[in-house]
Amino acid sequence: MAQIKPRTLSGFMELLPARQVQFDRMVEILRKSYSLYGFTPLDTPAIEAAEVLLAKGGGETEKQIYRFTKGDSDLALRFDLTVPLAKYVALHQNELTFPFRRFQISKVYRGERAQKGRYREFYQADIDVIGDGSLDITNEAEIPSIIYKTFTALGLRRFKIRVNNRKVLNGLFAILGLEKQAGDVMRTIDKLEKIGPEKVRAILTDDFAVPGGAADALLALLAAGDPMAALEPFKGKNELFDLGVAELETVVRYMSAFGVPEDHFMVDLTIARGLDYYTGTVYETVMLDHPEVGSICSGGRYDNLAEYYTDKQLPGVGISIGLTRLFSVLEAQGYLNDALVTAPADVLILPMTEELSPAISFATALRDAGVRAQLHCEKKKFKQKLSYADKLSIPYAALLGEDEIQQNKVTVKDLTTGQQQTVTAGEAVALVQAGLAARAGGTPIQEPEA
């Protein structure tokens, strides 16, 4: 029979065990961080009815979505976690308690061209707060504190949360007479950091008929060193603009109260977020030492999450971390902490006789005490068994030979230092626990010294 060459499809992440442990540790930290703020976990189906996922219709989404038929069913793989959330809230609105706070860390699928940092299957880590008819602005100020706490818990230090408000931008466009081109202008200035002010000006004037004076005024404002001061001359000229400025001032004030250090956030009027459904505060988070990576966490306020599924107004605010992409970037930049223990077990138990009962009993005692134990009963030389432990970074070996069995004892060997002690089973458990506690600590991400 002809063998099939094993391969992984382009755009799909597949990790070796040690890296998978690091990735799972990041997910664990995200779950803990989100839970600290009162978010409840949610999981939605990876496959939905195509009409549900494509309720908004056409565009890039329809080009990238994985869509197929099974019998009479028109189905699709979810391409983000926001649309499934909208469906979920609309479907269960009478059973949920609002404001509804949920987090979801799941895989999503997009049939786009695979390239460095771009995946077809990838994890997103989302949080959202959904209100019933209204949602207080305090929630918009709390989101940056969640971003800050989450990334510092992961081990990142040099990052900045950039904040803006879509009402400010839309009001400003109205003041400058750009209401008809607002959507195009919004999407263009969102590219400012990538393509620069000259190209942005050319696109605005040549493609969207923005007057040169208006384009220059807009770009000057976006480049201002003190954005809040630069907004002052425009106050009183547009109601939406004034509301947006007031919201932005409130968010900035509360962010400090929520514990976000001033050197970790800034008001940035260039942050527009290209998606049309954002209506208030918007966020982007960047790594200061690697701006070329772009945003590692983004989101914002929206006023009607589920308008395609229900008449009830369900405003919300949320963020999303592209976890697979972030992990690949951190790995490429050497940020992953390889000193973090990635072993599958804490103790490798090595029976040295044919009688296995004492070794099995000791394995059970370790596990009952919360210590991860692996029993190695293969017919291998002792040196090969220690090599196995070394390759997996298992820190301790427990030896049970004839002498240990006769004395009802265990020899515990520290595979890092080479030291060993022969003690009772109970003492061995305590010895290992103490050693593990001393080794504990560290974060998945370890930034190079500045």
XYZ file of C-alpha atoms in Angstrom:
450
model
C 0.000 0.000 0.000
C 1.360 3.406 -1.001
C 2.102 5.694 1.925
C 0.708 9.210 2.026
C 3.214 11.925 2.828
C 2.274 13.511 6.181
C 1.855 17.266 5.945
C 0.120 20.187 7.605
C -1.876 22.571 5.454
C -0.460 26.037 4.926
C -1.929 28.568 7.340
C -2.630 26.068 10.140
C -0.560 26.117 13.336
C 0.713 22.820 14.713
C 3.054 22.952 17.705
C 5.525 20.536 19.226
C 4.724 19.530 22.835
C 6.915 22.092 24.660
C 5.527 24.976 22.583
C 1.978 23.667 23.049
C 2.471 23.804 26.814
C 3.561 27.451 26.494
C 0.589 28.282 24.291
C -1.815 26.583 26.696
C -0.242 28.493 29.582
C -1.016 31.750 27.759
C -4.624 30.628 27.295
C -4.831 29.728 30.987
C -3.612 33.205 31.977
C -6.129 34.856 29.652
C -8.961 32.823 31.163
C -7.892 33.773 34.679
C -7.488 37.447 33.770
C -10.891 37.658 32.092
C -12.547 35.815 34.981
C -11.132 38.330 37.486
C -13.321 40.970 35.841
C -16.506 38.937 36.090
C -16.627 37.557 32.550
C -18.207 34.152 32.092
C -16.872 31.618 29.559
C -18.832 30.905 26.393
C -18.377 28.454 23.551
C -20.345 28.565 20.323
C -20.424 26.050 17.442
C -17.567 26.198 14.945
C -20.134 25.474 12.219
C -23.206 27.670 11.772
C -25.883 28.120 9.136
C -24.305 30.199 6.361
C -27.204 32.674 6.369
C -26.562 33.364 10.067
C -22.866 34.098 9.611
C -23.461 36.105 6.431
C -26.486 38.057 7.676
C -24.678 41.329 7.050
C -24.068 40.248 3.459
C -21.234 40.124 0.913
C -17.895 41.880 0.986
C -14.579 40.370 2.031
C -16.257 38.076 4.535
C -18.085 36.118 1.839
C -14.851 35.762 -0.130
C -12.904 34.416 2.852
C -15.485 32.240 4.567
C -15.250 28.438 4.446
C -18.674 27.455 3.133
C -20.042 24.036 2.180
C -23.238 22.041 1.828
C -24.196 18.848 3.631
C -27.397 17.408 2.273
C -29.823 20.319 2.104
C -27.916 22.412 4.652
C -25.878 25.468 3.641
C -23.170 25.661 6.302
C -20.059 27.702 7.098
C -17.190 27.801 9.577
C -17.202 30.841 11.865
C -14.783 33.556 10.707
C -14.794 35.491 14.002
C -16.385 35.289 17.455
C -18.443 38.482 17.219
C -21.111 37.287 14.786
C -21.700 34.038 16.740
C -21.997 36.176 19.893
C -24.611 38.360 18.213
C -26.611 35.278 17.247
C -26.221 33.802 20.738
C -27.416 36.939 22.528
C -30.349 37.391 20.132
C -31.349 33.744 20.550
C -31.072 33.707 24.349
C -31.911 37.340 25.172
C -34.837 36.345 27.391
C -32.675 33.926 29.391
C -29.565 36.063 29.851
C -28.930 38.576 32.638
C -27.769 41.971 31.373
C -25.267 43.450 31.246
C -24.013 40.143 29.872
C -20.252 39.718 30.251
C -18.675 36.877 28.339
C -15.269 35.728 27.188
C -14.546 33.210 24.472
C -11.214 31.706 23.434
C -11.812 29.609 20.340
C -10.598 28.844 16.837
C -11.921 30.762 13.845
C -11.404 30.148 10.130
C -10.659 32.410 7.179
C -9.817 31.299 3.666
C -7.314 34.052 3.000
C -3.850 33.690 1.508
C -1.543 32.176 4.094
C 1.561 34.245 4.831
C 3.830 35.090 7.726
C 1.652 36.064 10.666
C -1.548 35.240 8.763
C -3.392 32.020 9.452
C -6.437 30.251 8.039
C -7.216 28.617 11.379
C -6.380 30.638 14.459
C -7.408 31.334 18.031
C -9.141 34.528 19.031
C -9.523 35.558 22.659
C -12.518 37.896 22.964
C -14.347 39.676 25.752
C -17.577 41.645 25.385
C -20.022 43.411 27.672
C -23.540 43.538 26.207
C -26.255 45.840 27.542
C -30.025 45.698 27.182
C -30.963 48.993 25.533
C -28.117 50.946 27.141
C -24.599 50.430 28.458
C -22.750 52.796 30.791
C -19.517 54.365 29.543
C -17.675 53.000 32.583
C -17.483 49.712 30.701
C -15.540 51.455 27.927
C -13.036 52.755 30.487
C -12.670 49.343 32.130
C -11.627 47.569 28.923
C -8.105 49.135 28.811
C -7.476 47.995 32.381
C -8.293 44.432 31.304
C -5.869 44.778 28.390
C -3.184 46.117 30.735
C -3.656 43.440 33.406
C -3.797 40.652 30.827
C -0.625 41.551 28.971
C 1.364 42.222 32.139
C 0.201 38.844 33.489
C 1.529 37.251 30.297
C 4.879 38.958 30.851
C 4.702 41.820 28.349
C 5.812 45.205 29.657
C 6.582 47.468 26.710
C 3.214 48.000 25.074
C 0.832 50.913 24.661
C -2.965 51.064 24.486
C -4.089 53.677 21.970
C -7.578 55.075 22.482
C -9.904 57.186 20.340
C -13.641 57.790 19.884
C -15.530 57.354 16.621
C -17.960 60.156 17.544
C -15.012 62.551 17.621
C -13.984 61.517 14.125
C -17.498 61.567 12.661
C -18.191 64.945 14.258
C -14.912 66.275 12.929
C -15.765 65.076 9.424
C -19.057 66.960 9.662
C -17.257 70.128 10.762
C -14.864 69.811 7.811
C -17.713 69.114 5.378
C -16.742 65.488 4.798
C -19.946 63.759 5.909
C -20.593 62.112 2.529
C -17.086 60.653 2.412
C -16.976 59.778 6.129
C -16.691 56.005 5.678
C -13.976 56.278 3.038
C -12.072 58.888 5.039
C -12.313 56.731 8.180
C -10.872 53.681 6.438
C -8.133 55.761 4.830
C -6.846 57.414 8.002
C -6.850 53.973 9.616
C -3.951 53.243 7.221
C -2.004 56.375 8.195
C 0.667 54.554 10.176
C 1.252 52.024 7.397
C 1.376 54.295 4.347
C 2.206 57.736 5.775
C 0.521 61.165 5.553
C 1.490 61.934 1.940
C -0.171 58.815 0.547
C -3.186 59.318 2.800
C -3.573 62.879 1.514
C -3.283 61.694 -2.076
C -5.965 59.037 -1.562
C -8.287 61.504 0.173
C -7.978 64.187 -2.504
C -7.633 62.025 -5.625
C -9.899 59.077 -4.851
C -12.525 60.609 -2.575
C -12.613 64.248 -3.704
C -11.688 65.646 -0.296
C -10.705 69.338 -0.677
C -6.999 69.934 -0.112
C -7.623 72.358 2.737
C -9.838 69.889 4.576
C -7.305 67.090 4.058
C -4.496 69.277 5.412
C -6.556 70.367 8.429
C -7.443 66.759 9.199
C -3.859 65.507 8.889
C -2.549 68.376 11.033
C -5.012 67.476 13.767
C -4.117 63.781 13.577
C -0.419 64.645 13.934
C -0.892 66.903 16.984
C 1.378 66.123 19.920
C -1.397 66.888 22.433
C -4.579 65.484 20.843
C -6.970 66.664 23.557
C -5.662 70.232 23.330
C -5.859 70.092 19.531
C -9.576 69.265 19.766
C -10.413 72.369 21.829
C -10.864 74.822 18.879
C -13.531 72.549 17.358
C -15.733 72.377 20.458
C -19.218 73.838 20.123
C -19.340 73.349 16.356
C -20.977 69.907 16.261
C -23.087 68.099 18.843
C -21.763 64.618 17.984
C -18.185 65.884 18.179
C -18.773 67.433 21.612
C -20.346 64.209 22.876
C -17.388 62.186 21.604
C -14.858 64.495 23.257
C -16.771 64.298 26.552
C -16.803 60.486 26.328
C -13.093 60.390 25.524
C -12.289 62.631 28.493
C -14.381 60.400 30.768
C -12.707 57.217 29.531
C -9.218 58.673 30.010
C -10.073 59.859 33.529
C -11.520 56.495 34.568
C -8.670 54.535 32.988
C -6.311 56.012 35.557
C -8.738 55.094 38.339
C -8.833 51.538 36.965
C -5.062 51.361 37.428
C -3.731 51.794 33.901
C -0.377 53.641 34.177
C -0.135 56.805 32.092
C 2.894 55.486 30.211
C 0.821 52.541 28.962
C -1.947 54.452 27.168
C -2.409 57.457 24.930
C -5.138 59.250 23.017
C -4.465 58.689 19.319
C -6.858 60.347 16.879
C -5.579 58.167 14.019
C -7.182 55.061 15.544
C -10.348 54.615 13.521
C -10.894 50.834 13.341
C -12.138 50.138 9.837
C -15.257 48.226 10.835
C -18.423 50.264 10.396
C -20.226 49.001 13.486
C -17.976 50.813 15.997
C -19.748 53.903 17.325
C -17.808 55.122 20.372
C -14.512 54.346 22.077
C -12.039 52.321 19.999
C -8.788 50.656 21.065
C -5.600 49.324 19.559
C -2.633 47.888 21.455
C 0.892 47.830 20.026
C 4.266 46.450 21.101
C 6.578 49.457 21.454
C 9.664 47.578 20.267
C 7.887 46.030 17.290
C 5.462 48.546 15.752
C 5.737 46.690 12.450
C 3.645 43.904 13.988
C 0.631 46.210 14.174
C -2.161 45.870 16.707
C -2.019 42.839 19.009
C -5.368 43.643 20.641
C -8.182 45.808 19.288
C -11.878 46.523 19.638
C -14.381 49.146 20.630
C -17.928 50.240 21.391
C -20.872 49.327 19.168
C -24.523 50.296 19.562
C -26.439 47.456 17.987
C -24.667 44.121 18.068
C -27.533 41.909 16.947
C -29.519 44.144 14.567
C -29.632 41.394 11.919
C -31.233 38.921 14.341
C -33.541 40.959 16.604
C -35.267 44.329 16.924
C -33.970 44.739 20.473
C -31.078 47.176 20.769
C -28.092 45.453 22.343
C -25.160 47.871 22.695
C -21.802 46.571 23.773
C -18.066 47.016 24.011
C -15.365 44.437 23.489
C -11.865 43.538 22.397
C -10.196 40.672 20.583
C -6.679 39.242 20.804
C -5.461 37.262 17.795
C -3.767 34.697 19.996
C -2.242 32.464 17.309
C -0.684 35.425 15.521
C 0.545 36.936 18.788
C 2.154 33.630 19.762
C 3.923 33.303 16.406
C 5.215 36.884 16.655
C 6.504 36.339 20.198
C 8.206 33.109 19.144
C 9.857 34.759 16.127
C 11.117 37.656 18.274
C 12.542 35.345 20.947
C 10.070 36.479 23.598
C 8.902 33.044 24.715
C 10.276 32.100 28.122
C 11.981 28.755 27.552
C 12.917 28.605 31.238
C 9.238 28.110 32.013
C 8.732 24.466 32.901
C 7.109 22.703 29.967
C 7.581 19.140 31.190
C 4.572 16.804 30.953
C 5.312 15.462 34.460
C 7.057 16.550 37.652
C 8.347 13.102 38.586
C 9.378 10.138 36.443
C 8.916 6.969 38.501
C 11.411 4.223 37.638
C 10.653 0.728 38.992
C 13.947 -1.183 39.242
C 12.402 -4.615 39.898
C 9.699 -6.810 38.422
C 7.422 -5.958 41.352
C 5.517 -2.836 40.262
C 2.996 -2.410 43.090
C 5.179 -0.059 45.222
C 5.883 2.156 42.205
C 2.207 2.257 41.281
C 1.256 3.125 44.874
C 3.831 5.935 44.969
C 2.535 7.324 41.664
C -0.952 7.376 43.167
C 0.311 9.155 46.309
C 2.000 11.833 44.203
C -1.090 12.429 42.073
C -3.317 12.565 45.153
C -1.019 15.335 46.413
C -1.343 17.271 43.153
C 2.062 16.281 41.783
C 2.177 15.180 38.151
C 3.695 11.699 37.961
C 4.585 9.417 35.075
C 5.343 5.718 35.482
C 8.119 4.457 33.161
C 7.955 0.664 32.898
C 9.577 0.174 29.487
C 12.394 -2.367 29.179
C 15.166 0.190 28.777
C 18.578 0.737 30.321
C 18.669 3.074 33.316
C 20.726 5.623 31.373
C 18.137 5.642 28.586
C 15.364 6.282 31.088
C 17.222 9.271 32.530
C 17.821 10.526 28.996
C 14.061 10.304 28.412
C 13.444 12.458 31.489
C 16.097 14.946 30.396
C 14.605 15.364 26.910
C 11.201 16.110 28.449
C 12.679 18.418 31.138
C 11.156 16.306 33.926
C 12.854 17.650 37.086
C 12.716 14.591 39.376
C 13.125 10.831 39.141
C 11.885 8.396 41.782
C 13.793 5.104 41.999
C 12.288 1.997 43.561
C 14.735 -0.912 43.667
C 14.933 -3.946 45.955
C 16.545 -1.970 48.808
C 13.901 0.777 48.669
C 11.056 -1.760 48.600
C 12.465 -3.701 51.593
C 12.824 -0.458 53.598
C 9.469 0.991 52.428
C 11.350 3.976 51.034
C 11.882 5.858 47.764
C 15.036 7.392 46.313
C 14.275 10.842 44.928
C 16.812 12.204 42.445
C 16.899 15.885 41.481
C 17.763 15.665 37.798
C 18.922 19.290 37.700
C 21.496 19.101 40.509
C 22.133 15.344 40.534
C 21.494 15.168 44.288
C 19.404 12.311 45.642
C 17.850 11.245 48.942
C 16.309 7.997 50.123
C 13.246 8.769 52.245
C 9.787 7.442 53.066
C 7.027 7.842 50.487
C 5.393 10.622 52.516
C 8.701 12.444 52.892
C 9.350 12.005 49.171
C 6.055 13.667 48.297
C 6.851 16.616 50.591
C 10.391 16.847 49.208
C 9.151 17.047 45.623
C 6.428 19.560 46.529
C 8.982 21.838 48.203
C 11.306 21.612 45.226
C 8.540 22.393 42.765
C 7.431 25.398 44.840
C 10.979 26.773 44.704
C 11.031 26.390 40.915
C 7.591 27.907 40.400
C 7.025 31.314 38.879
C 7.776 32.981 35.616
C 5.566 34.071 32.769
C 5.169 32.665 29.241
C 6.660 35.860 27.793
C 10.049 37.204 28.802
C 10.991 40.483 27.159
C 14.663 41.175 26.409
C 16.215 43.792 28.677
C 15.730 47.298 27.261
